[in-house]
Coordinates of C-alpha atoms in Angstrom, one line a residue:
Chain A
M1 CA -13.0 269.5 261.6
S2 CA -14.0 269.3 258.0
F3 CA -12.7 270.8 254.8
F4 CA -15.1 272.3 252.4
S5 CA -14.7 271.0 248.8
F6 CA -12.3 273.3 246.9
G7 CA -13.5 272.3 243.5
Q8 CA -17.0 273.3 243.2
S9 CA -17.8 270.3 241.0
A10 CA -18.7 267.8 243.8
E11 CA -19.5 267.5 247.5
I12 CA -18.5 264.6 249.6
D13 CA -19.9 263.5 252.9
V14 CA -19.7 260.6 255.3
V15 CA -22.7 259.0 257.0
L16 CA -22.4 256.2 259.6
T17 CA -24.6 253.1 259.3
D18 CA -25.7 253.3 262.9
A19 CA -26.0 257.1 263.0
E20 CA -29.5 256.8 264.4
T21 CA -28.7 254.5 267.3
R22 CA -25.1 255.4 268.2
K23 CA -24.6 257.5 271.3
K24 CA -22.9 260.9 271.0
A25 CA -20.5 262.3 273.5
E26 CA -19.6 265.9 274.3
H27 CA -16.0 266.8 273.7
K28 CA -14.2 270.1 274.0
T29 CA -12.6 271.6 270.9
E30 CA -9.3 273.3 270.8
D31 CA -10.9 276.8 271.3
G32 CA -12.8 275.6 274.3
K33 CA -16.2 275.1 272.7
K34 CA -18.1 271.9 273.3
D35 CA -19.4 269.7 270.5
K36 CA -21.1 266.3 270.2
Y37 CA -19.5 263.5 268.3
F38 CA -20.3 259.9 267.7
L39 CA -18.9 257.7 270.6
F40 CA -16.9 254.6 269.8
Y41 CA -15.1 252.1 272.0
D42 CA -12.0 250.0 271.3
G43 CA -12.7 247.0 269.0
E44 CA -15.9 248.4 267.5
T45 CA -16.5 248.4 263.8
V46 CA -16.8 251.7 262.0
A47 CA -19.1 251.4 259.0
G48 CA -21.1 253.7 256.8
K49 CA -21.4 255.3 253.4
V50 CA -19.5 257.9 251.5
N51 CA -21.8 260.1 249.3
V52 CA -20.2 261.9 246.4
T53 CA -22.7 264.4 245.0
L54 CA -22.0 266.1 241.7
K55 CA -23.0 269.8 241.7
N56 CA -23.6 269.8 237.9
P57 CA -25.3 266.5 237.2
G58 CA -24.5 266.7 233.5
K59 CA -20.8 267.4 233.9
R60 CA -18.4 264.4 234.4
L61 CA -16.0 264.4 237.4
E62 CA -12.6 263.0 236.5
H63 CA -10.6 261.7 239.5
Q64 CA -7.5 259.7 240.4
G65 CA -9.2 257.5 242.9
I66 CA -11.7 257.7 245.8
K67 CA -10.8 256.3 249.2
I68 CA -11.7 256.5 252.9
E69 CA -9.3 256.5 255.8
F70 CA -9.7 255.9 259.5
V71 CA -7.0 257.8 261.3
G72 CA -5.9 258.1 265.0
Q73 CA -3.3 260.7 265.5
I74 CA -1.5 262.8 268.1
E75 CA -0.9 266.4 267.4
L76 CA 1.5 268.5 269.5
Y77 CA 0.6 272.2 269.3
Y78 CA 4.2 273.3 269.3
D79 CA 5.0 270.9 266.4
R80 CA 1.9 271.2 264.3
G81 CA 3.5 270.1 261.1
N82 CA 4.1 266.6 262.4
H83 CA 1.1 264.4 263.1
H84 CA 1.9 261.2 264.8
E85 CA -0.4 258.6 263.4
F86 CA -0.9 255.5 265.6
V87 CA -3.8 254.1 263.7
S88 CA -4.1 254.4 259.9
L89 CA -6.4 252.3 257.9
V90 CA -7.4 252.8 254.2
K91 CA -10.2 251.5 252.1
D92 CA -10.1 252.2 248.4
L93 CA -13.6 252.9 247.1
A94 CA -13.0 253.6 243.5
R95 CA -10.1 253.2 241.1
P96 CA -9.1 256.3 239.0
G97 CA -11.8 257.1 236.5
E98 CA -14.7 259.4 236.1
L99 CA -18.1 259.8 237.7
T100 CA -21.0 260.6 235.5
Q101 CA -23.5 260.9 238.3
S102 CA -23.6 261.2 242.1
Q103 CA -22.7 257.9 243.7
T104 CA -22.6 256.3 247.1
F105 CA -19.9 253.9 248.3
D106 CA -20.2 251.6 251.3
F107 CA -17.3 251.1 253.7
E108 CA -16.5 249.1 256.7
F109 CA -13.5 249.1 259.0
T110 CA -14.0 245.9 261.0
H111 CA -13.2 245.7 264.7
V112 CA -10.9 248.8 264.7
E113 CA -8.3 249.0 267.4
K114 CA -8.7 252.3 269.2
P115 CA -6.1 252.0 272.0
Y116 CA -6.3 255.5 273.4
E117 CA -9.0 257.9 274.6
S118 CA -9.7 261.1 272.6
Y119 CA -8.1 264.1 274.3
T120 CA -8.0 267.8 273.6
G121 CA -5.6 269.5 276.0
Q122 CA -3.5 272.6 276.4
N123 CA -0.6 271.5 274.3
V124 CA -1.6 268.3 272.7
K125 CA -4.6 266.8 271.0
L126 CA -5.4 263.1 270.3
R127 CA -8.2 262.6 267.8
Y128 CA -9.8 259.9 265.6
F129 CA -11.5 260.7 262.4
L130 CA -12.7 259.4 259.1
R131 CA -11.4 261.1 256.0
A132 CA -13.0 260.5 252.6
T133 CA -11.0 261.8 249.6
V134 CA -11.6 262.2 245.9
S135 CA -8.1 262.5 244.5
R136 CA -7.7 264.8 241.6
R137 CA -4.8 266.2 239.6
L138 CA -4.8 269.7 240.9
N139 CA -6.7 269.6 244.2
D140 CA -8.4 266.8 246.1
I141 CA -11.9 267.0 247.5
S142 CA -12.0 265.7 251.0
K143 CA -14.1 265.6 254.1
E144 CA -13.2 264.7 257.6
M145 CA -15.5 263.5 260.3
D146 CA -14.3 263.4 263.9
I147 CA -15.4 260.7 266.3
V148 CA -14.8 260.5 270.0
V149 CA -13.3 257.4 271.6
H150 CA -13.6 256.5 275.3
T151 CA -11.4 253.9 277.0
L152 CA -13.2 251.9 279.6
S153 CA -11.8 250.0 282.6
T154 CA -13.1 247.7 285.3
Y155 CA -12.8 248.0 289.0
P156 CA -9.1 247.5 289.8
E157 CA -8.2 244.4 291.8
L158 CA -5.8 246.3 294.0
N159 CA -7.0 249.6 295.2
S160 CA -5.2 250.4 298.4
S161 CA -6.0 253.5 300.4
I162 CA -3.5 256.4 300.7
K163 CA -2.5 257.1 304.3
M164 CA 0.4 259.2 305.3
E165 CA 1.8 261.3 308.2
V166 CA 3.3 264.5 307.0
G167 CA 4.2 267.9 308.3
I168 CA 6.9 270.4 309.4
E169 CA 9.0 269.3 312.3
D170 CA 7.6 270.6 315.6
C171 CA 5.2 272.9 313.9
L172 CA 2.4 271.0 312.1
H173 CA 1.9 267.2 312.0
I174 CA -1.1 265.8 310.3
E175 CA -2.1 262.3 309.1
F176 CA -4.2 262.3 306.0
E177 CA -6.1 259.3 304.5
Y178 CA -8.0 258.9 301.2
N179 CA -10.1 255.7 300.9
K180 CA -8.7 254.7 297.5
S181 CA -5.8 255.4 295.2
K182 CA -7.8 254.7 292.0
Y183 CA -11.1 256.5 291.5
H184 CA -13.5 256.3 288.6
L185 CA -14.8 259.5 287.1
K186 CA -18.1 259.4 289.0
D187 CA -16.6 258.2 292.2
V188 CA -16.5 259.9 295.6
I189 CA -13.3 260.6 297.5
V190 CA -13.8 259.7 301.1
G191 CA -11.1 260.5 303.6
K192 CA -10.0 262.3 306.7
I193 CA -7.4 264.6 308.1
Y194 CA -6.2 264.0 311.6
F195 CA -4.3 266.7 313.4
L196 CA -1.4 265.4 315.6
L197 CA 0.3 268.7 316.3
V198 CA -0.8 272.2 315.6
R199 CA 1.5 275.0 316.5
I200 CA 0.5 277.4 313.7
K201 CA -2.7 279.4 313.4
I202 CA -4.7 277.7 310.7
K203 CA -7.4 279.7 309.0
H204 CA -8.9 277.1 306.7
M205 CA -8.1 273.9 304.8
E206 CA -9.0 272.9 301.2
I207 CA -8.5 270.1 298.7
D208 CA -7.6 271.0 295.2
I209 CA -7.8 268.6 292.2
I210 CA -4.9 269.4 289.9
K211 CA -4.5 268.1 286.3
R212 CA -1.0 268.0 284.9
E213 CA -0.5 267.6 281.2
T214 CA 3.0 266.6 280.3
T215 CA 4.2 266.8 276.7
G216 CA 7.7 266.2 275.2
T217 CA 10.5 263.9 276.2
G218 CA 14.0 264.2 277.6
P219 CA 15.3 267.7 278.0
S220 CA 12.2 269.4 276.5
V221 CA 9.6 268.1 278.9
Y222 CA 6.8 270.6 279.4
H223 CA 4.2 270.5 282.2
E224 CA 0.9 272.3 282.1
N225 CA -0.9 272.5 285.5
D226 CA -4.6 273.2 285.8
T227 CA -6.6 273.4 289.0
I228 CA -9.8 271.6 288.2
A229 CA -11.4 272.1 291.6
K230 CA -10.9 273.8 295.0
Y231 CA -13.0 272.4 297.7
E232 CA -12.9 273.8 301.2
I233 CA -13.1 271.1 303.8
M234 CA -12.5 273.1 307.0
D235 CA -13.1 276.6 308.1
G236 CA -11.4 277.6 311.4
A237 CA -8.6 276.6 313.6
P238 CA -8.2 272.9 314.5
V239 CA -6.5 271.6 317.6
R240 CA -4.7 268.4 318.4
G241 CA -6.8 265.2 318.1
E242 CA -9.4 266.7 315.7
S243 CA -10.5 264.7 312.7
I244 CA -11.8 266.5 309.6
P245 CA -13.9 264.4 307.2
I246 CA -13.5 264.6 303.4
R247 CA -16.3 263.7 300.9
L248 CA -15.6 265.0 297.4
F249 CA -17.9 264.0 294.6
L250 CA -15.9 263.7 291.3
A251 CA -18.9 263.6 289.0
G252 CA -19.3 267.4 289.2
Y253 CA -15.9 268.1 287.6
E254 CA -14.7 267.7 284.0
M255 CA -12.0 265.2 284.0
T256 CA -10.5 262.5 281.8
P257 CA -9.0 259.2 282.8
T258 CA -5.4 259.2 283.8
M259 CA -3.2 258.8 280.7
R260 CA 0.3 257.6 281.1
D261 CA 2.9 258.1 278.4
I262 CA 0.4 257.8 275.5
N263 CA 2.3 256.6 272.5
K264 CA 5.4 258.0 274.3
K265 CA 4.1 261.5 273.5
F266 CA 2.2 262.8 276.4
S267 CA 0.7 262.1 279.8
V268 CA -2.3 263.4 281.7
R269 CA -2.2 262.9 285.5
Y270 CA -4.3 264.0 288.4
Y271 CA -3.3 265.0 291.9
L272 CA -5.0 265.8 295.1
N273 CA -3.5 268.8 296.7
L274 CA -4.2 269.2 300.4
V275 CA -3.7 272.8 301.3
L276 CA -3.7 274.4 304.8
I277 CA -3.7 278.2 305.0
D278 CA -2.7 280.1 308.1
E279 CA -3.7 283.5 309.3
E280 CA -0.8 285.1 307.4
E281 CA -1.8 283.5 304.2
R282 CA 1.0 281.0 304.3
R283 CA 0.2 277.8 302.5
Y284 CA 1.2 274.4 303.6
F285 CA 0.5 271.7 301.1
K286 CA 0.9 268.0 300.3
Q287 CA 0.3 266.7 296.8
Q288 CA -0.7 263.1 296.1
E289 CA -1.3 261.5 292.8
I290 CA -4.5 259.6 292.2
T291 CA -5.4 257.4 289.2
L292 CA -8.7 258.2 287.4
W293 CA -10.4 255.6 285.2
R294 CA -13.6 255.5 283.2
K295 CA -16.4 253.1 284.2
G296 CA -18.6 251.5 281.5
D297 CA -22.3 252.4 281.7
V298 CA -25.1 249.9 282.3
V299 CA -25.8 247.7 279.3
R300 CA -29.1 248.9 277.9
K301 CA -31.3 247.0 275.4
S302 CA -31.4 250.0 273.1
M303 CA -27.6 249.9 272.5
S304 CA -26.4 248.6 269.2
S305 CA -25.1 245.1 269.3
Q306 CA -21.6 246.1 268.7
A307 CA -21.5 248.5 271.6
T308 CA -23.1 245.8 273.7
I309 CA -20.2 243.5 272.9
G310 CA -17.9 246.3 273.9
A311 CA -19.7 247.1 277.1
Q312 CA -20.2 243.5 278.1
R313 CA -16.4 243.2 278.6
F314 CA -16.7 245.5 281.6
E315 CA -18.5 245.2 284.9
G316 CA -19.9 248.1 286.7
S317 CA -23.3 249.4 287.0
K318 CA -24.4 253.0 286.6
S319 CA -23.5 254.8 289.8
S320 CA -26.4 256.8 291.1
V321 CA -24.5 259.7 292.5
S322 CA -27.0 262.2 293.7
S323 CA -26.9 265.8 292.5
M324 CA -24.2 268.0 293.7
L325 CA -25.5 268.6 297.2
D326 CA -22.2 268.9 299.0
L327 CA -22.5 268.9 302.8
K328 CA -19.4 270.5 304.2
C329 CA -19.1 269.6 307.8
R330 CA -16.4 269.2 310.4
A331 CA -16.1 266.4 312.9
Chain B
M1 CA -24.9 244.0 301.8
S2 CA -24.3 247.5 300.3
D3 CA -25.8 248.3 296.9
P4 CA -22.9 248.4 294.4
T5 CA -24.6 251.1 292.4
V6 CA -24.4 253.6 295.3
A7 CA -21.0 254.9 296.2
D8 CA -19.9 254.2 299.8
T9 CA -19.6 257.7 301.3
R10 CA -19.4 256.8 305.0
R11 CA -16.8 258.6 306.9
L12 CA -13.5 256.8 307.7
N13 CA -13.0 255.7 311.2
S14 CA -11.2 258.2 313.3
K15 CA -9.8 258.1 316.8
P16 CA -12.0 259.9 319.3
Q17 CA -10.5 263.2 320.5
D18 CA -9.2 263.5 324.0
L19 CA -11.3 266.0 326.0
T20 CA -8.2 267.7 327.3
D21 CA -7.0 268.2 323.8
A22 CA -10.4 269.4 322.6
Y23 CA -10.9 272.0 325.4
G24 CA -7.3 272.7 326.4
P25 CA -5.5 275.8 325.5
P26 CA -4.3 275.8 321.8
S27 CA -0.6 275.2 321.4
N28 CA -0.3 277.9 318.7
F29 CA -0.5 281.0 320.9
L30 CA 1.9 283.8 319.7
E31 CA 1.3 287.4 320.1
I32 CA 3.7 290.3 319.8
D33 CA 2.8 293.8 320.7
V34 CA 4.8 296.8 319.5
Y35 CA 3.8 299.8 321.7
D36 CA 5.0 302.6 324.0
P37 CA 7.1 304.7 321.5
Q38 CA 9.7 306.7 323.4
T39 CA 11.9 309.3 321.8
V40 CA 15.3 309.3 323.4
G41 CA 18.3 311.6 322.9
V42 CA 18.5 315.3 322.1
G43 CA 18.6 317.4 319.0
R44 CA 20.1 315.7 315.9
N45 CA 20.8 312.4 317.8
R46 CA 17.2 311.7 318.7
F47 CA 15.6 308.4 317.8
T48 CA 12.4 306.5 318.7
T49 CA 12.3 303.1 320.5
Y50 CA 9.4 300.8 320.8
E51 CA 8.6 298.2 323.3
V52 CA 8.3 294.7 321.8
R53 CA 6.5 292.3 324.0
M54 CA 6.1 288.7 323.0
R55 CA 3.8 286.2 324.6
T56 CA 3.8 282.7 323.4
N57 CA 3.4 279.0 324.3
L58 CA 5.5 277.7 321.4
P59 CA 8.3 275.6 322.7
I60 CA 10.8 276.9 320.3
F61 CA 11.0 280.2 322.1
K62 CA 13.0 280.0 325.3
L63 CA 11.0 282.7 327.1
K64 CA 7.2 282.5 327.1
D65 CA 6.9 286.2 328.0
S66 CA 9.6 288.7 327.0
I67 CA 9.9 292.4 326.7
V68 CA 12.7 294.3 324.8
R69 CA 13.1 297.8 323.4
R70 CA 13.9 298.1 319.7
R71 CA 14.3 300.9 317.2
Y72 CA 13.5 301.0 313.5
S73 CA 17.1 300.2 312.4
D74 CA 16.9 297.1 314.6
F75 CA 13.9 296.0 312.5
E76 CA 15.9 296.7 309.4
W77 CA 18.8 294.6 310.6
L78 CA 16.4 291.7 311.3
K79 CA 14.9 291.9 307.8
N80 CA 18.4 291.9 306.2
E81 CA 19.5 288.9 308.3
L82 CA 16.4 286.9 307.3
E83 CA 16.7 287.8 303.7
R84 CA 20.3 286.7 303.6
D85 CA 20.0 283.5 305.7
S86 CA 16.6 282.1 305.5
K87 CA 14.7 281.0 302.4
I88 CA 11.6 282.9 303.2
V89 CA 10.2 285.9 301.4
V90 CA 10.4 288.6 304.0
P91 CA 7.4 290.9 304.3
P92 CA 8.0 294.6 303.8
L93 CA 8.8 297.1 306.6
P94 CA 7.0 300.4 306.9
G95 CA 8.8 303.0 304.9
K96 CA 12.1 304.6 305.8
A97 CA 10.6 308.1 305.5
L98 CA 13.8 309.8 304.3
K99 CA 11.9 312.9 303.2
R100 CA 10.8 313.4 306.8
Q101 CA 14.4 313.5 307.9
L102 CA 15.3 316.5 305.7
P103 CA 15.7 319.8 307.4
F104 CA 13.3 322.8 307.1
R105 CA 10.1 320.9 307.5
G106 CA 7.1 322.5 309.0
D107 CA 6.3 319.6 311.3
E108 CA 8.3 317.3 313.6
G109 CA 9.4 315.1 310.8
I110 CA 10.0 311.5 312.0
F111 CA 8.9 312.5 315.5
E112 CA 5.5 313.5 314.4
E113 CA 2.9 311.6 316.5
A114 CA 0.8 310.4 313.6
F115 CA 3.9 309.2 311.7
I116 CA 5.1 307.3 314.8
E117 CA 1.8 305.6 315.2
E118 CA 1.6 304.6 311.5
R119 CA 5.1 303.2 311.8
R120 CA 4.3 301.4 315.0
V121 CA 1.4 299.6 313.4
G122 CA 3.6 298.6 310.4
L123 CA 6.3 297.3 312.7
E124 CA 3.8 295.3 314.7
Q125 CA 2.4 293.7 311.6
F126 CA 5.9 293.0 310.3
I127 CA 7.1 291.2 313.4
N128 CA 3.9 289.1 313.9
R129 CA 4.2 287.9 310.3
I130 CA 7.8 287.0 310.7
A131 CA 7.6 285.4 314.1
G132 CA 4.8 283.1 313.0
H133 CA 6.7 281.7 310.1
P134 CA 8.0 278.2 310.8
L135 CA 11.2 278.7 308.9
A136 CA 11.9 282.1 310.5
Q137 CA 11.5 280.5 313.9
N138 CA 14.6 278.5 313.2
E139 CA 16.8 281.6 312.8
R140 CA 19.1 282.7 315.6
C141 CA 18.6 286.4 314.6
L142 CA 14.9 286.3 315.3
H143 CA 15.3 284.9 318.8
M144 CA 18.0 287.4 319.6
F145 CA 15.7 290.2 318.3
L146 CA 12.7 289.1 320.3
Q147 CA 14.3 287.9 323.5
D148 CA 17.8 289.2 324.1
E149 CA 18.1 292.5 325.8
S150 CA 20.3 294.0 323.1
L151 CA 21.3 293.0 319.6
D152 CA 24.8 291.7 319.2
R153 CA 25.5 292.7 315.6
N154 CA 28.7 290.6 315.7
Y155 CA 26.8 287.4 316.4
I156 CA 27.4 284.2 314.5
P157 CA 24.3 283.6 312.3
G158 CA 22.8 280.2 312.6
K159 CA 19.8 278.0 313.2
V160 CA 18.1 277.4 316.5
Q161 CA 17.4 273.8 317.3
P162 CA 14.0 273.0 318.6
L163 CA 14.2 271.8 322.2
G164 CA 14.6 268.1 322.6
L165 CA 15.6 267.3 319.0
T166 CA 19.0 267.2 317.4
M167 CA 18.0 268.3 314.0
G168 CA 15.9 271.1 312.8
C169 CA 13.9 271.3 309.6
G170 CA 14.8 272.8 306.3
N171 CA 12.1 272.9 303.7
D172 CA 12.0 274.5 300.3
C173 CA 9.4 277.2 299.9
F174 CA 7.3 276.9 296.8
L175 CA 5.5 280.0 295.6
L176 CA 5.0 282.8 298.1
F177 CA 4.9 281.5 301.6
S178 CA 4.2 278.0 300.6
L179 CA 5.7 275.1 302.5
A180 CA 5.6 271.5 301.4
L181 CA 4.7 269.0 304.0
F182 CA 7.1 266.2 304.1
P183 CA 6.5 262.7 305.3
F184 CA 8.4 261.6 308.4
S185 CA 8.5 258.9 311.0
H186 CA 8.9 259.5 314.7
L187 CA 12.0 257.4 314.7
L188 CA 13.8 259.3 311.9
F189 CA 14.9 262.9 311.7
F190 CA 14.0 264.1 308.3
H191 CA 16.0 266.5 306.1

């Protein structure tokens, strides 16, 4: 998001030092469009230049100070007036005075803490941005530049499988198993459904991935559910003793890492919903939460040194998940 | 051994299926036929009954093959009982056709062949949908409707216990006809 200068006397813009080498990441905007922004990780330095360009070179520009801020904030859509800033850094670039010609100011925010991942959701938005401001008596001239932050994790030490026997007494007993409880965003869910008792006429079975965004606290908690994926794993009627395999590639879906109680303002959680549908369209379901995390990419020579430091903290090599050739097959 | 860059997508180990389970008859057989409409009575006191034949191998039903005669108002009674006592959303019955019961019609009214056939089809769909519902199968009224010779409208409503267990199931329904699957252990009866 950027504000155009109100006063027509000057233009202000922000350019990063490593604009040529820094990777960009796609991020959805509030109205659903996708845009590319510079990608940063926690601990990386944010440095660049602020260019103040005078429209009329002869005319002086009086100002009350020039500064640049680095802001990380959470915005709840139902409470737009209040922005909750969890990161707020300021660098003063110029004391109150006047500019007689266009000028460029250097800035550097060293090793900035960026504790949370950028997120644009149904009811809440978490964003990071640089804001350069020329303060003036009547109206300020300012420019915002959004950046995207990704939070990386390593392979968790404990990653037990999920295995459970569920059902309806005397009607339908199944045992389901998923190979892990924590999956990275390009991982594969490998599992199986084992039928112990089938006294209903099943037509087909599917796995849905559901994203639940929770905003608010206490009595005014609000959940927003979104079905990210529906993946059929069985077509037809199973009998006792049958085992249906599950192989669901996550890379094909747009998901974020699991976010728990971010700054006590919101959560984003993911669930696998196993659904069986019988011949009368009745649905039998079992929902199970999974944790999603973001794996760091392979460290490449072309990366800037700062990003290398950031990535070197994390293991993990690039997973070569093949293209979305899903083979749906029964046992 | 395995390349860490390629995700392990091998199937999980599963128990081999017993051949008798694989090729044996499925344990979900349930078919109800509504047929043979007969109009009984004379003049103004006529009404149509239908034969309701149920064939099943579900253990919750006492009789594996049963035949009873029911009329439309009996189906209405069943619908009302289920709407009151069970938590399920009961599917609709074919229409009451009140217009057809008014005098001075050109045709046979509710005894018109085409109308009876249409109603028969609707009743058959209705009872099959109901009888297959796991929560409806727990209701005493459904068993009485399908397998007792006549309906005792003064019966005591209640739940039927599955044979061999001392506690039935009671699940909440989410959305339309959705049932949550609950975890259970063979040693415990779940609520």
